[in-house]
Amino acid sequence: MLTIKVIKEQPEEVIARLGVKHFDARESVARITELDAQRRSAQQTMDASLQEQKQLAKQIGEKMKSGDKAAGEALRAQVQKLKEQSSEAEESKKQAEESIRQLLLTIPNMPHESVPEGKGAEDNVCIKTGGTMPQLSQDNKLPHWDLAKKYDLIDFELGVKISGAGFPVYKGRGARLQRALINYFLDKAIAAGFQEVEPPYVVNGDSGYGTGQLPDKEGQMYFAPADNLYLIPTAEVPVTNMYRDVILEESQLPIKNVAYSACFRREAGSYGKDVRGLNRLHQFNKVEIVCIDTPERSYATLDSMVSYVQGLVEELGLPWRILRLCGGDISFTSALTFDFEVFSAAQERWLEVSSVSNFESYQANRLKCRYRKDKATELCHTLNGSALALPRIVATILENYQTPEGIIVPEVLRPYTGFDIIN
Protein backbone atom coordinates (compact mmCIF):
# COMPACT_ATOMS: atom_id res chain seq x y z
CA MET A 1 0.00 0.00 0.00
CA LEU A 2 1.02 3.61 -0.36
CA THR A 3 2.82 5.24 2.55
CA ILE A 4 1.27 8.12 4.49
CA LYS A 5 4.50 10.05 3.92
CA VAL A 6 4.05 9.97 0.13
CA ILE A 7 0.37 10.92 0.38
CA LYS A 8 1.10 13.87 2.71
CA GLU A 9 4.13 15.17 0.81
CA GLN A 10 2.80 14.68 -2.73
CA PRO A 11 -1.03 14.71 -2.55
CA GLU A 12 -1.61 16.19 -6.01
CA GLU A 13 0.96 13.85 -7.59
CA VAL A 14 -0.74 10.86 -5.97
CA ILE A 15 -4.15 11.99 -7.22
CA ALA A 16 -2.86 12.64 -10.76
CA ARG A 17 -0.97 9.36 -11.04
CA LEU A 18 -3.87 7.28 -9.71
CA GLY A 19 -6.08 9.02 -12.27
CA VAL A 20 -4.15 7.07 -14.92
CA LYS A 21 -5.62 3.95 -13.31
CA HIS A 22 -9.07 5.59 -13.42
CA PHE A 23 -9.12 5.80 -9.63
CA ASP A 24 -10.34 9.04 -8.05
CA ALA A 25 -8.18 9.39 -4.95
CA ARG A 26 -9.03 12.97 -3.99
CA GLU A 27 -11.55 12.11 -1.25
CA SER A 28 -9.36 9.32 0.17
CA VAL A 29 -6.26 11.53 0.22
CA ALA A 30 -8.16 14.30 2.02
CA ARG A 31 -9.59 11.87 4.58
CA ILE A 32 -6.20 10.24 5.24
CA THR A 33 -4.64 13.68 5.74
CA GLU A 34 -7.42 14.56 8.19
CA LEU A 35 -7.06 11.29 10.08
CA ASP A 36 -3.30 11.65 10.25
CA ALA A 37 -3.73 15.11 11.81
CA GLN A 38 -6.10 13.49 14.36
CA ARG A 39 -3.49 10.79 15.05
CA ARG A 40 -0.69 13.32 15.52
CA SER A 41 -2.85 15.53 17.77
CA ALA A 42 -3.71 12.54 19.94
CA GLN A 43 -0.03 11.60 20.18
CA GLN A 44 0.88 15.15 21.20
CA THR A 45 -1.81 15.04 23.89
CA MET A 46 -0.42 11.76 25.20
CA ASP A 47 3.17 13.05 25.21
CA ALA A 48 2.20 16.27 26.99
CA SER A 49 0.11 14.34 29.51
CA LEU A 50 2.96 11.98 30.31
CA GLN A 51 5.37 14.85 30.78
CA GLU A 52 2.93 16.65 33.12
CA GLN A 53 2.30 13.42 35.05
CA LYS A 54 6.04 13.08 35.67
CA GLN A 55 6.25 16.64 36.96
CA LEU A 56 3.21 16.17 39.22
CA ALA A 57 4.60 12.89 40.55
CA LYS A 58 7.69 14.75 41.71
CA GLN A 59 5.55 17.43 43.37
CA ILE A 60 3.40 14.77 45.07
CA GLY A 61 6.51 13.26 46.59
CA GLU A 62 7.62 16.63 47.88
CA LYS A 63 4.19 17.42 49.40
CA MET A 64 3.92 14.05 51.09
CA LYS A 65 7.45 14.39 52.43
CA SER A 66 6.64 17.82 53.89
CA GLY A 67 3.46 16.47 55.49
CA ASP A 68 1.05 18.39 53.26
CA LYS A 69 -1.13 15.37 52.50
CA ALA A 70 -4.13 17.41 51.31
CA ALA A 71 -2.07 19.10 48.61
CA GLY A 72 -0.56 15.74 47.68
CA GLU A 73 -3.99 14.16 47.28
CA ALA A 74 -5.17 17.10 45.16
CA LEU A 75 -2.19 16.59 42.87
CA ARG A 76 -2.99 12.87 42.69
CA ALA A 77 -6.49 13.75 41.48
CA GLN A 78 -4.94 15.87 38.75
CA VAL A 79 -2.74 12.93 37.71
CA GLN A 80 -5.77 10.64 37.55
CA LYS A 81 -7.59 13.15 35.36
CA LEU A 82 -4.54 13.36 33.07
CA LYS A 83 -4.44 9.57 32.82
CA GLU A 84 -8.08 9.52 31.77
CA GLN A 85 -7.42 12.17 29.11
CA SER A 86 -4.37 10.23 27.94
CA SER A 87 -6.45 7.06 27.68
CA GLU A 88 -9.04 8.89 25.57
CA ALA A 89 -6.28 10.28 23.34
CA GLU A 90 -4.78 6.81 22.95
CA GLU A 91 -8.14 5.43 21.86
CA SER A 92 -8.55 8.32 19.39
CA LYS A 93 -5.10 7.57 17.99
CA LYS A 94 -5.88 3.87 17.58
CA GLN A 95 -9.15 4.63 15.81
CA ALA A 96 -7.42 7.06 13.45
CA GLU A 97 -4.63 4.56 12.68
CA GLU A 98 -7.11 1.77 11.94
CA SER A 99 -9.21 4.05 9.73
CA ILE A 100 -6.07 5.09 7.84
CA ARG A 101 -5.07 1.44 7.38
CA GLN A 102 -8.49 0.50 6.04
CA LEU A 103 -8.45 3.43 3.62
CA LEU A 104 -4.94 2.63 2.41
CA LEU A 105 -6.03 -0.92 1.59
CA THR A 106 -8.59 0.47 -0.87
CA ILE A 107 -6.11 2.66 -2.76
CA PRO A 108 -4.22 1.04 -5.66
CA ASN A 109 -0.53 1.45 -6.32
CA MET A 110 0.55 4.51 -8.27
CA PRO A 111 1.47 3.61 -11.86
CA HIS A 112 4.96 4.32 -13.13
CA GLU A 113 5.28 7.46 -15.26
CA SER A 114 5.80 5.28 -18.36
CA VAL A 115 2.37 3.62 -18.03
CA PRO A 116 0.27 4.82 -20.99
CA GLU A 117 -3.22 6.25 -20.69
CA GLY A 118 -5.99 3.86 -21.67
CA LYS A 119 -9.25 2.25 -20.62
CA GLY A 120 -8.60 -1.43 -21.31
CA ALA A 121 -6.64 -4.14 -23.11
CA GLU A 122 -7.26 -2.50 -26.48
CA ASP A 123 -5.13 0.45 -25.34
CA ASN A 124 -2.06 -1.56 -24.30
CA VAL A 125 1.08 -0.68 -26.25
CA CYS A 126 3.04 -3.33 -28.16
CA ILE A 127 6.72 -2.57 -27.63
CA LYS A 128 8.40 -5.62 -29.17
CA THR A 129 7.61 -8.68 -31.30
CA GLY A 130 9.53 -11.76 -32.37
CA GLY A 131 9.32 -15.27 -33.76
CA THR A 132 7.89 -16.60 -37.00
CA MET A 133 4.20 -17.01 -37.61
CA PRO A 134 3.43 -20.67 -38.47
CA GLN A 135 1.63 -21.34 -41.73
CA LEU A 136 -1.08 -23.93 -41.23
CA SER A 137 -3.23 -25.28 -44.02
CA GLN A 138 -7.01 -25.34 -43.63
CA ASP A 139 -6.85 -29.15 -43.51
CA ASN A 140 -4.27 -29.02 -40.74
CA LYS A 141 -5.53 -26.25 -38.46
CA LEU A 142 -7.19 -27.87 -35.46
CA PRO A 143 -7.60 -25.97 -32.18
CA HIS A 144 -5.87 -27.51 -29.19
CA TRP A 145 -9.06 -28.96 -27.68
CA ASP A 146 -9.58 -31.03 -30.83
CA LEU A 147 -5.91 -32.03 -30.94
CA ALA A 148 -6.06 -33.03 -27.27
CA LYS A 149 -8.96 -35.35 -28.05
CA LYS A 150 -7.41 -36.70 -31.26
CA TYR A 151 -4.16 -37.71 -29.54
CA ASP A 152 -5.71 -38.49 -26.12
CA LEU A 153 -3.66 -35.84 -24.30
CA ILE A 154 -6.21 -33.95 -22.21
CA ASP A 155 -9.66 -35.04 -21.05
CA PHE A 156 -11.84 -32.01 -20.39
CA GLU A 157 -15.03 -34.03 -19.85
CA LEU A 158 -13.40 -36.24 -17.25
CA GLY A 159 -12.30 -33.12 -15.39
CA VAL A 160 -15.92 -31.92 -15.36
CA LYS A 161 -16.99 -35.27 -13.90
CA ILE A 162 -14.37 -35.16 -11.15
CA SER A 163 -14.45 -31.46 -10.25
CA GLY A 164 -16.25 -29.23 -12.75
CA ALA A 165 -15.46 -27.10 -15.78
CA GLY A 166 -11.97 -25.64 -15.79
CA PHE A 167 -10.25 -28.63 -14.17
CA PRO A 168 -8.80 -30.71 -17.04
CA VAL A 169 -7.16 -34.11 -16.67
CA TYR A 170 -3.82 -34.46 -18.51
CA LYS A 171 -3.07 -37.97 -19.74
CA GLY A 172 -0.16 -39.90 -21.20
CA ARG A 173 1.98 -37.71 -23.40
CA GLY A 174 -0.11 -34.69 -22.46
CA ALA A 175 0.95 -35.16 -18.82
CA ARG A 176 4.55 -35.78 -19.94
CA LEU A 177 4.52 -32.53 -21.91
CA GLN A 178 3.30 -30.67 -18.82
CA ARG A 179 6.05 -32.15 -16.68
CA ALA A 180 8.65 -31.43 -19.36
CA LEU A 181 7.69 -27.76 -19.44
CA ILE A 182 7.78 -27.47 -15.64
CA ASN A 183 11.24 -29.03 -15.43
CA TYR A 184 12.52 -26.99 -18.38
CA PHE A 185 11.30 -23.71 -16.85
CA LEU A 186 12.76 -24.58 -13.44
CA ASP A 187 16.12 -25.65 -14.86
CA LYS A 188 16.38 -22.46 -16.93
CA ALA A 189 15.60 -20.31 -13.90
CA ILE A 190 18.12 -22.09 -11.69
CA ALA A 191 20.78 -21.66 -14.39
CA ALA A 192 19.92 -17.94 -14.44
CA GLY A 193 20.63 -17.60 -10.72
CA PHE A 194 17.17 -18.08 -9.20
CA GLN A 195 16.87 -20.21 -6.06
CA GLU A 196 14.12 -22.83 -6.25
CA VAL A 197 11.59 -22.94 -3.43
CA GLU A 198 8.53 -25.15 -3.02
CA PRO A 199 5.82 -23.14 -1.23
CA PRO A 200 2.50 -24.19 0.35
CA TYR A 201 -0.56 -24.11 -1.91
CA VAL A 202 -2.74 -22.51 0.78
CA VAL A 203 -2.14 -19.24 2.63
CA ASN A 204 -3.65 -17.36 5.53
CA GLY A 205 -5.36 -14.00 5.34
CA ASP A 206 -2.24 -12.09 6.36
CA SER A 207 -0.44 -13.46 3.31
CA GLY A 208 -3.31 -12.46 1.04
CA TYR A 209 -3.25 -8.92 2.42
CA GLY A 210 0.54 -8.80 2.23
CA THR A 211 0.69 -9.16 -1.55
CA GLY A 212 -2.57 -7.32 -2.27
CA GLN A 213 -4.92 -10.13 -3.27
CA LEU A 214 -7.01 -9.17 -0.26
CA PRO A 215 -9.28 -7.34 -0.09
CA ASP A 216 -9.09 -6.43 -3.81
CA LYS A 217 -9.53 -9.93 -5.31
CA GLU A 218 -11.17 -11.82 -2.48
CA GLY A 219 -14.00 -13.01 -4.74
CA GLN A 220 -11.53 -14.56 -7.19
CA MET A 221 -9.82 -16.76 -4.59
CA TYR A 222 -11.00 -20.16 -3.37
CA PHE A 223 -11.58 -20.05 0.37
CA ALA A 224 -11.60 -22.89 2.93
CA PRO A 225 -13.69 -21.36 5.74
CA ALA A 226 -13.20 -24.23 8.20
CA ASP A 227 -9.49 -23.40 8.39
CA ASN A 228 -9.64 -19.75 7.30
CA LEU A 229 -7.20 -20.45 4.45
CA TYR A 230 -7.10 -19.44 0.79
CA LEU A 231 -5.93 -21.55 -2.17
CA ILE A 232 -3.14 -19.65 -3.88
CA PRO A 233 -3.87 -17.91 -7.21
CA THR A 234 -0.11 -17.87 -7.94
CA ALA A 235 3.15 -18.83 -6.21
CA GLU A 236 3.82 -15.08 -5.96
CA VAL A 237 1.70 -15.01 -2.80
CA PRO A 238 3.50 -17.55 -0.59
CA VAL A 239 6.97 -16.83 -2.00
CA THR A 240 6.78 -13.05 -1.49
CA ASN A 241 5.31 -13.59 1.97
CA MET A 242 8.45 -15.47 2.96
CA TYR A 243 9.83 -11.96 3.54
CA ARG A 244 6.90 -10.56 5.52
CA ASP A 245 8.09 -8.82 8.72
CA VAL A 246 11.72 -9.35 7.70
CA ILE A 247 14.60 -6.87 7.71
CA LEU A 248 17.18 -7.87 5.11
CA GLU A 249 20.77 -6.77 4.83
CA GLU A 250 21.52 -4.74 1.71
CA SER A 251 24.20 -7.30 0.85
CA GLN A 252 21.48 -9.97 0.54
CA LEU A 253 19.80 -8.12 -2.33
CA PRO A 254 18.76 -8.86 -4.96
CA ILE A 255 16.89 -11.95 -3.84
CA LYS A 256 15.81 -14.16 -6.76
CA ASN A 257 13.42 -17.06 -6.18
CA VAL A 258 11.63 -19.43 -8.55
CA ALA A 259 8.76 -21.72 -7.64
CA TYR A 260 6.51 -24.19 -9.41
CA SER A 261 2.96 -24.48 -8.11
CA ALA A 262 -0.56 -25.32 -9.04
CA CYS A 263 -2.68 -22.15 -9.16
CA PHE A 264 -6.36 -21.83 -8.31
CA ARG A 265 -8.64 -19.07 -9.56
CA ARG A 266 -12.41 -18.88 -9.46
CA GLU A 267 -12.46 -16.73 -12.63
CA ALA A 268 -15.93 -15.55 -11.69
CA GLY A 269 -17.76 -13.97 -14.60
CA SER A 270 -15.63 -15.59 -17.32
CA TYR A 271 -17.56 -17.04 -20.23
CA GLY A 272 -17.61 -17.44 -24.03
CA LYS A 273 -15.08 -18.61 -26.57
CA ASP A 274 -12.17 -17.09 -24.64
CA VAL A 275 -12.53 -19.72 -21.92
CA ARG A 276 -12.69 -22.80 -24.17
CA GLY A 277 -10.16 -25.60 -23.69
CA LEU A 278 -7.01 -24.41 -21.92
CA ASN A 279 -7.63 -20.73 -22.55
CA ARG A 280 -8.95 -20.07 -19.03
CA LEU A 281 -8.93 -22.59 -16.18
CA HIS A 282 -9.76 -22.78 -12.50
CA GLN A 283 -6.65 -24.88 -11.81
CA PHE A 284 -3.43 -24.67 -13.77
CA ASN A 285 0.34 -25.03 -13.39
CA LYS A 286 2.80 -22.18 -13.43
CA VAL A 287 6.44 -21.45 -12.74
CA GLU A 288 6.86 -18.06 -11.06
CA ILE A 289 9.93 -15.88 -10.58
CA VAL A 290 9.97 -13.47 -7.62
CA CYS A 291 12.63 -10.81 -6.99
CA ILE A 292 13.26 -8.44 -4.10
CA ASP A 293 15.66 -5.57 -4.66
CA THR A 294 16.54 -2.00 -3.73
CA PRO A 295 14.52 0.92 -5.15
CA GLU A 296 17.59 2.07 -7.08
CA ARG A 297 17.96 -1.24 -8.92
CA SER A 298 14.40 -2.51 -9.24
CA TYR A 299 13.73 -1.26 -12.77
CA ALA A 300 16.99 -2.74 -14.04
CA THR A 301 15.85 -5.98 -12.40
CA LEU A 302 12.48 -5.67 -14.16
CA ASP A 303 14.25 -5.31 -17.52
CA SER A 304 16.32 -8.41 -16.81
CA MET A 305 13.19 -10.40 -15.93
CA VAL A 306 11.50 -9.31 -19.17
CA SER A 307 14.59 -10.36 -21.14
CA TYR A 308 14.62 -13.70 -19.33
CA VAL A 309 10.98 -14.48 -20.21
CA GLN A 310 11.63 -13.40 -23.80
CA GLY A 311 14.40 -16.00 -23.95
CA LEU A 312 11.98 -18.74 -22.89
CA VAL A 313 9.38 -18.06 -25.60
CA GLU A 314 12.13 -17.69 -28.19
CA GLU A 315 13.62 -21.08 -27.29
CA LEU A 316 10.17 -22.66 -27.55
CA GLY A 317 9.93 -21.28 -31.09
CA LEU A 318 6.64 -19.45 -30.51
CA PRO A 319 5.71 -16.10 -32.12
CA TRP A 320 5.52 -13.56 -29.32
CA ARG A 321 4.92 -9.94 -28.48
CA ILE A 322 5.42 -7.78 -25.40
CA LEU A 323 2.78 -5.29 -24.28
CA ARG A 324 3.19 -2.39 -21.88
CA LEU A 325 -0.11 -2.37 -19.99
CA CYS A 326 -2.09 0.86 -19.94
CA GLY A 327 -3.58 2.46 -16.85
CA GLY A 328 -6.97 0.84 -17.35
CA ASP A 329 -5.55 -2.69 -17.65
CA ILE A 330 -2.72 -2.74 -15.13
CA SER A 331 -3.39 -4.51 -11.84
CA PHE A 332 -4.37 -2.92 -8.53
CA THR A 333 -0.94 -3.55 -6.99
CA SER A 334 1.42 -3.03 -9.94
CA ALA A 335 3.40 0.09 -10.82
CA LEU A 336 4.46 -1.22 -14.24
CA THR A 337 3.57 -4.44 -16.04
CA PHE A 338 4.70 -6.06 -19.27
CA ASP A 339 2.52 -8.85 -20.66
CA PHE A 340 3.88 -11.55 -22.96
CA GLU A 341 1.51 -12.99 -25.53
CA VAL A 342 2.08 -15.86 -27.96
CA PHE A 343 0.17 -16.32 -31.19
CA SER A 344 -2.21 -19.25 -31.53
CA ALA A 345 -2.20 -20.18 -35.22
CA ALA A 346 -5.31 -22.37 -35.07
CA GLN A 347 -7.38 -19.90 -33.04
CA GLU A 348 -5.81 -16.96 -34.90
CA ARG A 349 -5.45 -14.89 -31.73
CA TRP A 350 -2.89 -13.78 -29.20
CA LEU A 351 -2.86 -15.53 -25.82
CA GLU A 352 -1.30 -14.07 -22.67
CA VAL A 353 1.29 -16.38 -21.11
CA SER A 354 3.17 -14.10 -18.72
CA SER A 355 2.92 -10.86 -16.77
CA VAL A 356 6.12 -9.35 -15.42
CA SER A 357 5.58 -6.56 -12.89
CA ASN A 358 7.34 -4.15 -10.57
CA PHE A 359 5.28 -3.34 -7.47
CA GLU A 360 7.87 -0.88 -6.16
CA SER A 361 7.32 -0.53 -2.37
CA TYR A 362 3.55 -1.16 -2.49
CA GLN A 363 3.66 -4.82 -1.42
CA ALA A 364 6.72 -4.27 0.77
CA ASN A 365 4.85 -1.66 2.82
CA ARG A 366 2.04 -4.13 3.44
CA LEU A 367 4.53 -6.89 4.17
CA LYS A 368 6.88 -4.71 6.24
CA CYS A 369 9.68 -6.07 4.07
CA ARG A 370 12.68 -3.81 4.63
CA TYR A 371 16.44 -3.71 4.28
CA ARG A 372 19.18 -1.98 6.23
CA LYS A 373 20.86 0.95 4.54
CA ASP A 374 23.34 3.20 6.35
CA LYS A 375 22.10 2.11 9.80
CA ALA A 376 18.49 2.94 8.82
CA THR A 377 15.82 0.71 7.27
CA GLU A 378 14.03 1.28 3.97
CA LEU A 379 11.24 -0.51 2.15
CA CYS A 380 12.31 -2.99 -0.50
CA HIS A 381 10.87 -3.19 -3.98
CA THR A 382 9.17 -6.45 -5.00
CA LEU A 383 8.79 -7.88 -8.51
CA ASN A 384 7.42 -11.05 -10.03
CA GLY A 385 6.64 -12.69 -13.33
CA SER A 386 5.20 -15.83 -14.88
CA ALA A 387 8.01 -17.86 -16.35
CA LEU A 388 5.81 -19.34 -17.62
CA ALA A 389 2.12 -20.19 -17.17
CA LEU A 390 1.58 -23.59 -18.77
CA PRO A 391 -1.98 -23.86 -20.18
CA ARG A 392 -1.68 -21.43 -23.09
CA ILE A 393 1.91 -22.47 -23.74
CA VAL A 394 0.65 -26.05 -24.13
CA ALA A 395 -2.22 -24.81 -26.31
CA THR A 396 0.07 -22.91 -28.69
CA ILE A 397 2.63 -25.73 -28.87
CA LEU A 398 -0.10 -28.19 -29.83
CA GLU A 399 -1.62 -25.83 -32.39
CA ASN A 400 1.49 -24.24 -33.90
CA TYR A 401 3.52 -27.44 -34.15
CA GLN A 402 0.80 -29.62 -35.67
CA THR A 403 1.61 -31.43 -38.93
CA PRO A 404 -0.11 -34.17 -40.95
CA GLU A 405 2.25 -36.66 -39.24
CA GLY A 406 1.60 -35.44 -35.71
CA ILE A 407 2.59 -32.69 -33.28
CA ILE A 408 6.29 -31.89 -33.33
CA VAL A 409 7.85 -31.35 -29.88
CA PRO A 410 10.01 -28.18 -29.62
CA GLU A 411 13.65 -29.16 -29.66
CA VAL A 412 14.45 -27.73 -26.21
CA LEU A 413 11.78 -29.95 -24.64
CA ARG A 414 12.86 -33.25 -26.18
CA PRO A 415 15.41 -34.11 -23.49
CA TYR A 416 12.56 -33.74 -20.99
CA THR A 417 9.75 -35.48 -22.88
CA GLY A 418 11.77 -38.39 -24.22
CA PHE A 419 9.93 -38.18 -27.55
CA ASP A 420 10.15 -35.92 -30.61
CA ILE A 421 6.60 -36.15 -31.92
CA ILE A 422 3.10 -36.81 -30.62
CA ASN A 423 1.20 -39.08 -33.00
Short mmCIF file of N, CA and C in Angstrom, two decimals, residues 128-136 144 177 181 184-185 309-322 340-347 349-354 387-402 407-413:
data_model
loop_
_atom_site.label_atom_id
_atom_site.label_comp_id
_atom_site.label_asym_id
_atom_site.label_seq_id
_atom_site.Cartn_x
_atom_site.Cartn_y
_atom_site.Cartn_z
N LYS A 128 7.42 -4.73 -28.55
CA LYS A 128 8.40 -5.62 -29.17
C LYS A 128 7.71 -6.88 -29.66
N THR A 129 8.16 -7.43 -30.78
CA THR A 129 7.61 -8.68 -31.30
C THR A 129 8.77 -9.57 -31.75
N GLY A 130 8.50 -10.84 -31.91
CA GLY A 130 9.53 -11.76 -32.37
C GLY A 130 8.93 -13.10 -32.75
N GLY A 131 9.77 -13.94 -33.35
CA GLY A 131 9.32 -15.27 -33.76
C GLY A 131 8.70 -15.25 -35.14
N THR A 132 8.46 -16.44 -35.67
CA THR A 132 7.89 -16.60 -37.00
C THR A 132 6.49 -17.17 -36.91
N MET A 133 5.57 -16.53 -37.61
CA MET A 133 4.20 -17.01 -37.61
C MET A 133 4.12 -18.34 -38.37
N PRO A 134 3.56 -19.39 -37.76
CA PRO A 134 3.43 -20.67 -38.47
C PRO A 134 2.37 -20.58 -39.55
N GLN A 135 2.59 -21.29 -40.62
CA GLN A 135 1.63 -21.34 -41.73
C GLN A 135 0.93 -22.69 -41.71
N LEU A 136 -0.31 -22.69 -41.30
CA LEU A 136 -1.08 -23.93 -41.23
C LEU A 136 -2.09 -23.96 -42.36
N HIS A 144 -6.52 -26.57 -30.11
CA HIS A 144 -5.87 -27.51 -29.19
C HIS A 144 -6.86 -28.47 -28.53
N LEU A 177 4.20 -33.85 -21.37
CA LEU A 177 4.52 -32.53 -21.91
C LEU A 177 4.43 -31.47 -20.81
N LEU A 181 7.66 -29.21 -19.50
CA LEU A 181 7.69 -27.76 -19.44
C LEU A 181 8.04 -27.26 -18.04
N TYR A 184 11.75 -27.89 -17.52
CA TYR A 184 12.52 -26.99 -18.38
C TYR A 184 12.54 -25.59 -17.81
N PHE A 185 11.37 -25.07 -17.41
CA PHE A 185 11.30 -23.71 -16.85
C PHE A 185 12.11 -23.61 -15.55
N VAL A 309 12.20 -13.85 -19.69
CA VAL A 309 10.98 -14.48 -20.21
C VAL A 309 11.01 -14.49 -21.74
N GLN A 310 11.50 -13.43 -22.33
CA GLN A 310 11.63 -13.40 -23.80
C GLN A 310 12.48 -14.57 -24.29
N GLY A 311 13.55 -14.87 -23.57
CA GLY A 311 14.40 -16.00 -23.95
C GLY A 311 13.66 -17.32 -23.93
N LEU A 312 12.74 -17.49 -22.98
CA LEU A 312 11.98 -18.74 -22.89
C LEU A 312 11.08 -18.93 -24.11
N VAL A 313 10.30 -17.90 -24.47
CA VAL A 313 9.38 -18.06 -25.60
C VAL A 313 10.15 -18.18 -26.92
N GLU A 314 11.32 -17.55 -26.99
CA GLU A 314 12.13 -17.69 -28.19
C GLU A 314 12.65 -19.12 -28.33
N GLU A 315 13.11 -19.72 -27.23
CA GLU A 315 13.62 -21.08 -27.29
C GLU A 315 12.52 -22.08 -27.62
N LEU A 316 11.30 -21.77 -27.21
CA LEU A 316 10.17 -22.66 -27.55
C LEU A 316 9.71 -22.49 -28.99
N GLY A 317 10.26 -21.49 -29.68
CA GLY A 317 9.93 -21.28 -31.09
C GLY A 317 8.52 -20.77 -31.33
N LEU A 318 8.00 -19.98 -30.38
CA LEU A 318 6.64 -19.45 -30.51
C LEU A 318 6.69 -17.98 -30.91
N PRO A 319 5.80 -17.54 -31.80
CA PRO A 319 5.71 -16.10 -32.12
C PRO A 319 5.19 -15.35 -30.90
N TRP A 320 5.84 -14.24 -30.57
CA TRP A 320 5.52 -13.56 -29.32
C TRP A 320 5.49 -12.05 -29.52
N ARG A 321 4.88 -11.40 -28.55
CA ARG A 321 4.92 -9.94 -28.48
C ARG A 321 4.86 -9.52 -27.03
N ILE A 322 5.41 -8.33 -26.75
CA ILE A 322 5.42 -7.78 -25.40
C ILE A 322 4.57 -6.52 -25.39
N PHE A 340 3.42 -10.78 -21.80
CA PHE A 340 3.88 -11.55 -22.96
C PHE A 340 2.69 -12.30 -23.53
N GLU A 341 2.54 -12.22 -24.83
CA GLU A 341 1.51 -12.99 -25.53
C GLU A 341 2.17 -13.82 -26.63
N VAL A 342 1.64 -15.03 -26.85
CA VAL A 342 2.08 -15.86 -27.96
C VAL A 342 0.91 -16.04 -28.92
N PHE A 343 1.23 -16.25 -30.19
CA PHE A 343 0.17 -16.32 -31.19
C PHE A 343 -0.29 -17.75 -31.39
N SER A 344 -1.59 -17.95 -31.29
CA SER A 344 -2.21 -19.25 -31.53
C SER A 344 -2.64 -19.31 -32.99
N ALA A 345 -1.94 -20.14 -33.78
CA ALA A 345 -2.20 -20.18 -35.22
C ALA A 345 -3.57 -20.76 -35.54
N ALA A 346 -4.02 -21.74 -34.78
CA ALA A 346 -5.31 -22.37 -35.07
C ALA A 346 -6.47 -21.46 -34.64
N GLN A 347 -6.32 -20.80 -33.51
CA GLN A 347 -7.38 -19.90 -33.04
C GLN A 347 -7.26 -18.51 -33.67
N ARG A 349 -5.37 -15.93 -32.75
CA ARG A 349 -5.45 -14.89 -31.73
C ARG A 349 -4.25 -14.97 -30.81
N TRP A 350 -3.98 -13.85 -30.16
CA TRP A 350 -2.89 -13.78 -29.20
C TRP A 350 -3.37 -14.23 -27.83
N LEU A 351 -2.52 -15.01 -27.14
CA LEU A 351 -2.86 -15.53 -25.82
C LEU A 351 -1.80 -15.08 -24.81
N GLU A 352 -2.23 -14.50 -23.71
CA GLU A 352 -1.30 -14.07 -22.67
C GLU A 352 -0.71 -15.28 -21.95
N VAL A 353 0.62 -15.28 -21.80
CA VAL A 353 1.29 -16.38 -21.11
C VAL A 353 2.15 -15.91 -19.94
N SER A 354 2.35 -14.60 -19.82
CA SER A 354 3.17 -14.10 -18.72
C SER A 354 2.86 -12.64 -18.46
N ALA A 387 6.91 -17.43 -15.52
CA ALA A 387 8.01 -17.86 -16.35
C ALA A 387 8.06 -19.38 -16.54
N LEU A 388 7.01 -19.96 -17.03
CA LEU A 388 5.81 -19.34 -17.62
C LEU A 388 4.57 -20.05 -17.10
N ALA A 389 3.37 -19.49 -17.42
CA ALA A 389 2.12 -20.19 -17.17
C ALA A 389 1.92 -21.25 -18.23
N LEU A 390 1.55 -22.47 -17.84
CA LEU A 390 1.58 -23.59 -18.77
C LEU A 390 0.39 -23.73 -19.73
N PRO A 391 -0.85 -23.47 -19.31
CA PRO A 391 -1.98 -23.86 -20.18
C PRO A 391 -1.90 -23.31 -21.60
N ARG A 392 -1.67 -22.02 -21.75
CA ARG A 392 -1.68 -21.43 -23.09
C ARG A 392 -0.38 -21.73 -23.83
N ILE A 393 0.70 -22.00 -23.09
CA ILE A 393 1.91 -22.47 -23.74
C ILE A 393 1.65 -23.85 -24.36
N VAL A 394 1.02 -24.72 -23.60
CA VAL A 394 0.65 -26.05 -24.13
C VAL A 394 -0.27 -25.89 -25.33
N ALA A 395 -1.26 -25.01 -25.21
CA ALA A 395 -2.22 -24.81 -26.31
C ALA A 395 -1.51 -24.38 -27.58
N THR A 396 -0.60 -23.42 -27.48
CA THR A 396 0.07 -22.91 -28.69
C THR A 396 1.08 -23.90 -29.24
N ILE A 397 1.73 -24.68 -28.37
CA ILE A 397 2.63 -25.73 -28.87
C ILE A 397 1.84 -26.75 -29.68
N LEU A 398 0.72 -27.19 -29.11
CA LEU A 398 -0.10 -28.19 -29.83
C LEU A 398 -0.58 -27.64 -31.16
N GLU A 399 -1.04 -26.40 -31.17
CA GLU A 399 -1.62 -25.83 -32.39
C GLU A 399 -0.55 -25.44 -33.42
N ASN A 400 0.50 -24.78 -32.96
CA ASN A 400 1.49 -24.24 -33.90
C ASN A 400 2.42 -25.30 -34.46
N TYR A 401 2.59 -26.39 -33.71
CA TYR A 401 3.52 -27.44 -34.15
C TYR A 401 2.80 -28.64 -34.78
N GLN A 402 1.52 -28.49 -35.07
CA GLN A 402 0.80 -29.62 -35.67
C GLN A 402 1.19 -29.79 -37.13
N ILE A 407 2.18 -33.96 -33.89
CA ILE A 407 2.59 -32.69 -33.28
C ILE A 407 4.07 -32.78 -32.95
N ILE A 408 4.86 -31.91 -33.56
CA ILE A 408 6.29 -31.89 -33.33
C ILE A 408 6.57 -31.28 -31.94
N VAL A 409 7.46 -31.89 -31.19
CA VAL A 409 7.85 -31.35 -29.88
C VAL A 409 8.99 -30.36 -30.08
N PRO A 410 8.89 -29.13 -29.52
CA PRO A 410 10.01 -28.18 -29.62
C PRO A 410 11.31 -28.83 -29.17
N GLU A 411 12.36 -28.49 -29.88
CA GLU A 411 13.65 -29.16 -29.66
C GLU A 411 14.13 -29.06 -28.21
N VAL A 412 13.94 -27.90 -27.58
CA VAL A 412 14.45 -27.73 -26.21
C VAL A 412 13.73 -28.62 -25.20
N LEU A 413 12.55 -29.12 -25.57
CA LEU A 413 11.78 -29.95 -24.64
C LEU A 413 12.06 -31.44 -24.81
#
